Tab-separated table of C-alpha atoms in Angstrom:
chain	number	residue	atom	x	y	z
A	1	UNK	CA	207.770	191.693	-131.018
A	2	UNK	CA	209.850	191.385	-134.186
A	3	UNK	CA	213.573	190.846	-134.651
A	4	UNK	CA	216.144	189.370	-137.015
A	5	UNK	CA	217.036	185.764	-136.285
A	6	UNK	CA	220.111	183.612	-136.872
A	7	UNK	CA	219.762	182.698	-140.557
A	8	UNK	CA	219.957	184.949	-143.603
A	9	UNK	CA	216.688	186.832	-144.073
A	10	UNK	CA	215.143	185.036	-141.092
A	11	UNK	CA	212.883	186.902	-138.678
A	12	UNK	CA	211.217	186.063	-135.386
A	13	UNK	CA	207.689	187.258	-134.660
A	14	UNK	CA	206.157	186.911	-131.184
A	15	UNK	CA	202.497	187.357	-130.302
A	16	UNK	CA	201.206	188.332	-126.882
A	17	UNK	CA	199.260	185.506	-125.260
A	18	UNK	CA	195.620	184.870	-126.156
A	19	UNK	CA	193.048	182.089	-126.200
A	20	UNK	CA	194.297	179.036	-128.102
A	21	UNK	CA	191.851	179.220	-131.010
A	22	UNK	CA	192.386	182.970	-131.422
A	23	UNK	CA	196.157	182.535	-131.391
A	24	UNK	CA	195.939	179.819	-134.035
A	25	UNK	CA	193.902	182.141	-136.269
A	26	UNK	CA	196.471	184.898	-135.767
A	27	UNK	CA	199.290	182.598	-136.830
A	28	UNK	CA	197.511	181.486	-140.010
A	29	UNK	CA	196.646	185.109	-140.814
A	30	UNK	CA	200.274	186.116	-140.279
A	31	UNK	CA	201.478	183.567	-142.835
A	32	UNK	CA	198.930	184.769	-145.380
A	33	UNK	CA	199.672	188.474	-144.808
A	34	UNK	CA	203.451	188.095	-144.927
A	35	UNK	CA	203.345	186.120	-148.179
A	36	UNK	CA	200.917	188.584	-149.756
A	37	UNK	CA	202.906	191.681	-148.795
A	38	UNK	CA	206.266	190.223	-149.860
A	39	UNK	CA	204.851	189.195	-153.258
A	40	UNK	CA	203.797	192.790	-153.885
A	41	UNK	CA	207.463	193.753	-153.544
A	42	UNK	CA	208.655	191.102	-155.990
A	43	UNK	CA	209.884	188.550	-153.472
A	44	UNK	CA	208.544	185.585	-151.593
A	45	UNK	CA	208.395	184.565	-147.966
A	46	UNK	CA	209.128	180.927	-147.216
A	47	UNK	CA	207.674	179.013	-144.296
A	48	UNK	CA	209.734	175.955	-145.158
A	49	UNK	CA	211.175	174.602	-141.887
A	50	UNK	CA	214.718	174.071	-143.247
A	51	UNK	CA	215.292	175.888	-146.563
A	52	UNK	CA	219.104	176.013	-146.255
A	53	UNK	CA	221.227	173.081	-145.132
A	54	UNK	CA	223.932	175.199	-143.507
A	55	UNK	CA	221.641	177.631	-141.664
A	56	UNK	CA	219.195	177.321	-138.805
A	57	UNK	CA	215.633	176.374	-139.660
A	58	UNK	CA	212.391	178.031	-138.632
A	59	UNK	CA	210.486	176.860	-135.578
A	60	UNK	CA	207.021	177.834	-134.375
A	61	UNK	CA	207.216	177.351	-130.639
A	62	UNK	CA	203.995	176.793	-128.710
A	63	UNK	CA	203.929	178.664	-125.392
A	64	UNK	CA	201.247	177.252	-123.121
A	65	UNK	CA	199.604	178.332	-119.890
A	66	UNK	CA	196.167	177.579	-118.425
A	67	UNK	CA	193.850	180.479	-117.592
A	68	UNK	CA	190.900	180.531	-115.196
A	69	UNK	CA	188.455	183.060	-116.657
A	70	UNK	CA	186.476	183.323	-113.410
A	71	UNK	CA	189.390	184.171	-111.147
A	72	UNK	CA	191.771	185.540	-113.834
A	73	UNK	CA	194.455	183.180	-112.495
A	74	UNK	CA	197.210	181.491	-114.425
A	75	UNK	CA	196.752	177.947	-113.119
A	76	UNK	CA	200.333	177.001	-113.996
A	77	UNK	CA	201.713	179.498	-111.493
A	78	UNK	CA	202.836	178.391	-108.065
A	79	UNK	CA	200.886	179.884	-105.166
A	80	UNK	CA	204.057	181.217	-103.563
A	81	UNK	CA	206.233	183.783	-105.308
A	82	UNK	CA	208.824	182.311	-107.680
A	83	UNK	CA	212.120	184.093	-108.381
A	84	UNK	CA	212.201	185.322	-111.981
A	85	UNK	CA	215.575	183.690	-112.584
A	86	UNK	CA	214.752	180.394	-110.876
A	87	UNK	CA	215.882	177.233	-112.677
A	88	UNK	CA	214.040	174.847	-110.331
A	89	UNK	CA	211.359	173.153	-112.441
A	90	UNK	CA	209.263	172.489	-109.352
A	91	UNK	CA	209.141	176.257	-108.778
A	92	UNK	CA	208.425	177.150	-112.409
A	93	UNK	CA	205.118	175.255	-112.627
A	94	UNK	CA	202.331	174.453	-110.190
A	95	UNK	CA	201.467	170.829	-109.434
A	96	UNK	CA	198.660	171.069	-111.983
A	97	UNK	CA	201.103	172.498	-114.504
A	98	UNK	CA	203.526	169.621	-113.926
A	99	UNK	CA	200.744	167.097	-114.535
A	100	UNK	CA	199.822	168.936	-117.748
A	101	UNK	CA	203.483	168.686	-118.755
A	102	UNK	CA	203.375	164.976	-117.920
A	103	UNK	CA	200.561	164.441	-120.383
A	104	UNK	CA	202.414	166.330	-123.099
A	105	UNK	CA	205.564	164.296	-122.465
A	106	UNK	CA	203.567	161.056	-122.671
A	107	UNK	CA	202.221	161.946	-126.127
A	108	UNK	CA	205.162	164.001	-127.358
A	109	UNK	CA	206.032	161.778	-130.340
A	110	UNK	CA	202.479	162.017	-131.713
A	111	UNK	CA	202.489	165.771	-131.082
A	112	UNK	CA	205.757	166.069	-133.025
A	113	UNK	CA	204.108	164.365	-136.012
A	114	UNK	CA	201.468	167.106	-136.148
A	115	UNK	CA	203.704	170.011	-135.130
A	116	UNK	CA	206.525	169.006	-137.527
A	117	UNK	CA	204.386	167.650	-140.369
A	118	UNK	CA	206.672	167.547	-143.426
A	119	UNK	CA	209.643	165.573	-144.703
A	120	UNK	CA	211.695	168.762	-144.510
A	121	UNK	CA	210.756	169.308	-140.852
A	122	UNK	CA	213.204	166.635	-139.746
A	123	UNK	CA	216.141	168.187	-141.584
A	124	UNK	CA	216.311	170.727	-138.758
A	125	UNK	CA	215.901	168.141	-135.983
A	126	UNK	CA	219.272	166.504	-136.556
A	127	UNK	CA	222.101	166.020	-134.099
A	128	UNK	CA	225.695	166.100	-135.312
A	129	UNK	CA	228.889	165.989	-133.216
A	130	UNK	CA	229.780	169.443	-134.541
A	131	UNK	CA	226.731	170.933	-132.884
A	132	UNK	CA	227.868	169.788	-129.447
A	133	UNK	CA	230.023	172.858	-129.012
A	134	UNK	CA	228.365	175.301	-131.368
A	135	UNK	CA	224.793	174.990	-132.602
A	136	UNK	CA	224.911	178.214	-134.626
A	137	UNK	CA	224.862	177.291	-138.292
A	138	UNK	CA	223.240	173.949	-137.523
A	139	UNK	CA	220.022	174.002	-135.514
A	140	UNK	CA	218.551	174.983	-132.186
A	141	UNK	CA	215.839	172.371	-132.743
A	142	UNK	CA	215.411	169.654	-130.090
A	143	UNK	CA	216.295	166.063	-130.891
A	144	UNK	CA	215.331	164.257	-127.662
A	145	UNK	CA	212.124	163.895	-125.624
A	146	UNK	CA	213.079	166.004	-122.618
A	147	UNK	CA	212.087	169.047	-120.631
A	148	UNK	CA	213.951	171.461	-118.419
A	149	UNK	CA	214.430	175.048	-117.395
A	150	UNK	CA	215.831	177.772	-119.628
A	151	UNK	CA	217.634	175.264	-121.847
A	152	UNK	CA	217.119	175.384	-125.599
A	153	UNK	CA	218.291	171.826	-126.199
A	154	UNK	CA	215.136	170.466	-124.508
A	155	UNK	CA	211.997	169.620	-126.470
A	156	UNK	CA	209.996	171.470	-123.822
A	157	UNK	CA	211.473	174.476	-122.071
A	158	UNK	CA	210.261	176.138	-118.888
A	159	UNK	CA	211.422	179.683	-119.657
A	160	UNK	CA	209.496	181.516	-116.928
A	161	UNK	CA	207.130	180.785	-114.032
A	162	UNK	CA	203.662	179.680	-115.120
A	163	UNK	CA	204.493	178.783	-118.719
A	164	UNK	CA	205.922	175.948	-120.807
A	165	UNK	CA	207.320	176.229	-124.318
A	166	UNK	CA	207.028	173.334	-126.759
A	167	UNK	CA	210.032	173.723	-129.057
A	168	UNK	CA	209.431	170.635	-131.196
A	169	UNK	CA	207.164	172.536	-133.591
A	170	UNK	CA	208.034	174.310	-136.831
A	171	UNK	CA	206.801	176.889	-139.296
A	172	UNK	CA	204.862	174.349	-141.408
A	173	UNK	CA	202.598	173.476	-138.475
A	174	UNK	CA	198.821	173.498	-138.665
A	175	UNK	CA	198.401	175.371	-135.362
A	176	UNK	CA	194.794	174.320	-134.835
A	177	UNK	CA	195.572	170.597	-135.062
A	178	UNK	CA	198.754	170.836	-133.004
A	179	UNK	CA	197.117	172.915	-130.273
A	180	UNK	CA	194.154	170.542	-130.054
A	181	UNK	CA	196.472	167.569	-129.521
A	182	UNK	CA	198.657	169.431	-127.017
A	183	UNK	CA	195.647	170.527	-124.964
A	184	UNK	CA	194.136	167.051	-124.996
A	185	UNK	CA	197.442	165.525	-123.887
A	186	UNK	CA	197.835	168.097	-121.125
A	187	UNK	CA	194.287	167.632	-119.843
A	188	UNK	CA	194.819	163.869	-119.790
A	189	UNK	CA	197.931	164.515	-117.741
A	190	UNK	CA	195.923	166.564	-115.244
A	191	UNK	CA	193.133	163.997	-115.064
A	192	UNK	CA	195.525	161.077	-114.563
A	193	UNK	CA	198.080	163.093	-112.543
A	194	UNK	CA	200.902	162.006	-114.846
A	195	UNK	CA	204.448	162.589	-113.624
A	196	UNK	CA	206.573	164.170	-116.396
A	197	UNK	CA	209.669	162.377	-115.116
A	198	UNK	CA	213.058	163.932	-114.365
A	199	UNK	CA	214.037	167.226	-115.935
A	200	UNK	CA	217.271	167.765	-117.809
A	201	UNK	CA	218.014	171.153	-116.291
A	202	UNK	CA	221.144	172.680	-117.801
A	203	UNK	CA	222.307	169.489	-119.543
A	204	UNK	CA	223.533	170.167	-123.059
A	205	UNK	CA	221.631	167.378	-124.766
A	206	UNK	CA	223.740	167.630	-127.909
A	207	UNK	CA	226.680	166.579	-125.750
A	208	UNK	CA	224.637	163.943	-123.904
A	209	UNK	CA	223.869	162.182	-127.174
A	210	UNK	CA	227.563	161.853	-127.805
A	211	UNK	CA	228.037	160.078	-124.464
A	212	UNK	CA	226.955	156.423	-124.675
A	213	UNK	CA	227.005	156.111	-120.878
A	214	UNK	CA	224.870	159.171	-120.145
A	215	UNK	CA	221.562	157.311	-119.810
A	216	UNK	CA	219.824	160.292	-121.371
A	217	UNK	CA	216.279	160.621	-122.698
A	218	UNK	CA	215.066	158.909	-125.858
A	219	UNK	CA	215.297	160.473	-129.282
A	220	UNK	CA	212.313	162.200	-130.820
A	221	UNK	CA	211.120	160.846	-134.202
A	222	UNK	CA	214.053	161.259	-136.601
A	223	UNK	CA	212.014	161.475	-139.777
A	224	UNK	CA	208.446	161.797	-140.986
A	225	UNK	CA	208.064	158.016	-141.240
A	226	UNK	CA	208.831	157.515	-137.547
A	227	UNK	CA	206.555	160.416	-136.615
A	228	UNK	CA	203.664	159.020	-138.669
A	229	UNK	CA	204.029	155.673	-136.880
A	230	UNK	CA	203.980	157.373	-133.471
A	231	UNK	CA	200.844	159.279	-134.413
A	232	UNK	CA	199.126	156.178	-135.797
A	233	UNK	CA	199.616	154.050	-132.673
A	234	UNK	CA	198.712	156.784	-130.163
A	235	UNK	CA	195.026	156.357	-129.173
A	236	UNK	CA	194.774	159.974	-128.042
A	237	UNK	CA	195.595	161.212	-131.546
A	238	UNK	CA	192.687	159.242	-132.968
A	239	UNK	CA	190.351	160.429	-130.211
A	240	UNK	CA	191.259	164.077	-130.856
A	241	UNK	CA	191.135	163.926	-134.654
A	242	UNK	CA	188.145	161.613	-135.007
A	243	UNK	CA	188.074	158.565	-137.255
A	244	UNK	CA	187.706	160.305	-140.633
A	245	UNK	CA	190.219	163.083	-139.990
A	246	UNK	CA	192.667	160.612	-138.468
A	247	UNK	CA	192.475	158.348	-141.518
A	248	UNK	CA	192.696	161.276	-143.949
A	249	UNK	CA	195.723	162.775	-142.191
A	250	UNK	CA	197.530	159.436	-142.186
A	251	UNK	CA	196.822	158.791	-145.859
A	252	UNK	CA	198.118	162.210	-146.874
A	253	UNK	CA	201.290	162.036	-144.801
A	254	UNK	CA	202.052	158.427	-145.727
A	255	UNK	CA	201.783	159.382	-149.402
A	256	UNK	CA	204.208	162.263	-148.828
A	257	UNK	CA	206.667	160.004	-147.016
A	258	UNK	CA	206.404	157.327	-149.722
A	259	UNK	CA	207.027	159.921	-152.462
A	260	UNK	CA	210.133	161.107	-150.607
A	261	UNK	CA	211.429	157.565	-150.100
A	262	UNK	CA	211.137	156.880	-153.849
A	263	UNK	CA	212.981	160.076	-154.786
A	264	UNK	CA	216.673	159.752	-155.703
A	265	UNK	CA	218.428	162.962	-154.681
A	266	UNK	CA	221.483	164.669	-156.144
A	267	UNK	CA	223.333	163.831	-152.926
A	268	UNK	CA	222.805	160.110	-153.577
A	269	UNK	CA	223.833	160.331	-157.221
A	270	UNK	CA	226.982	162.302	-156.424
A	271	UNK	CA	227.927	159.959	-153.592
A	272	UNK	CA	227.143	156.558	-155.078
A	273	UNK	CA	227.035	156.743	-158.902
A	274	UNK	CA	230.737	155.961	-159.349
A	275	UNK	CA	231.526	154.565	-155.913
A	276	UNK	CA	231.276	150.837	-156.644
A	277	UNK	CA	232.808	150.586	-160.126
C-alpha cells in the first residue's frame, strides 16, 4: 500500500509479509529505486530519519510473526479465535509469541542502536511536554522501552492478533542487521521463556513521562552515544554480529558520534555567543 503521511512530501509504503531476508532485500531495493526515479525528475528522495525539526520523522517499522512452513501456521497466533478489535495482549499473541516479545524487550536498547543507527535518528525520538496532548508536528516515535496493544506511544505495538510491530526503527536502518538481531533476541526469549513484563495498554506514554509518580518504563537510548554503549555491552549483539563485524560497527558509529560531539551548531552559537558577556 502507499499513502501520504503526516509531514510535507512524506509517504508511507507497506509491503505484504514475506520471509525476513526477502523483505530486507525488498526494502533496500525500494530505497534504491525511489532515489533513482526521483533523480530522473530533477528531485531527490531523502531517507533521513528527521529532516525537518517541526515535522514528523520517518520510521521503518518492523512487523514480525513466526511462520511454520510445514503446517503453514502463524506460531504467534493463539489457538482459540481472537476478536479482531481485542486489546488484551494475552489474546493478541500466543505463549510462544509472548516469549519472543520478552527476548526483544530484554535486548531492546541494543536493537535500537542498530535500527536507529545515526545521530539524526534520535532527533525524532524526543519527548517534549507539548507532545503530551498533540504529537502531530512533533513525533510519533517511541521514547520508552514498553509494549502494548494498538498504542503508538509504545516501542513495540501489538496491532493485530499474531503479529508485533517494532516501532523503534527508522528509515536509515540496515534491515538485514536489525532483523538478524531482532530474530536472535526473540529466539533467545523463546528458548529461555522470557516474560516481557507488564504491558502499557492504552497509557499515553508521553503523559506518563510528565508524571514523576507514574512508575513508568525506562527511557530508550536518548542519543547515539547511549545506543552505542547499549550495543557494546550486550553479549547477544556480539554473538550475532561476530567479532570482526561487531568491532567494525562500533568503530564506525563511535567515530560518527565523536564527530557530532565536536561539531558546534548554529543553535549553540545563537544561544550562547553573547549570553555571558
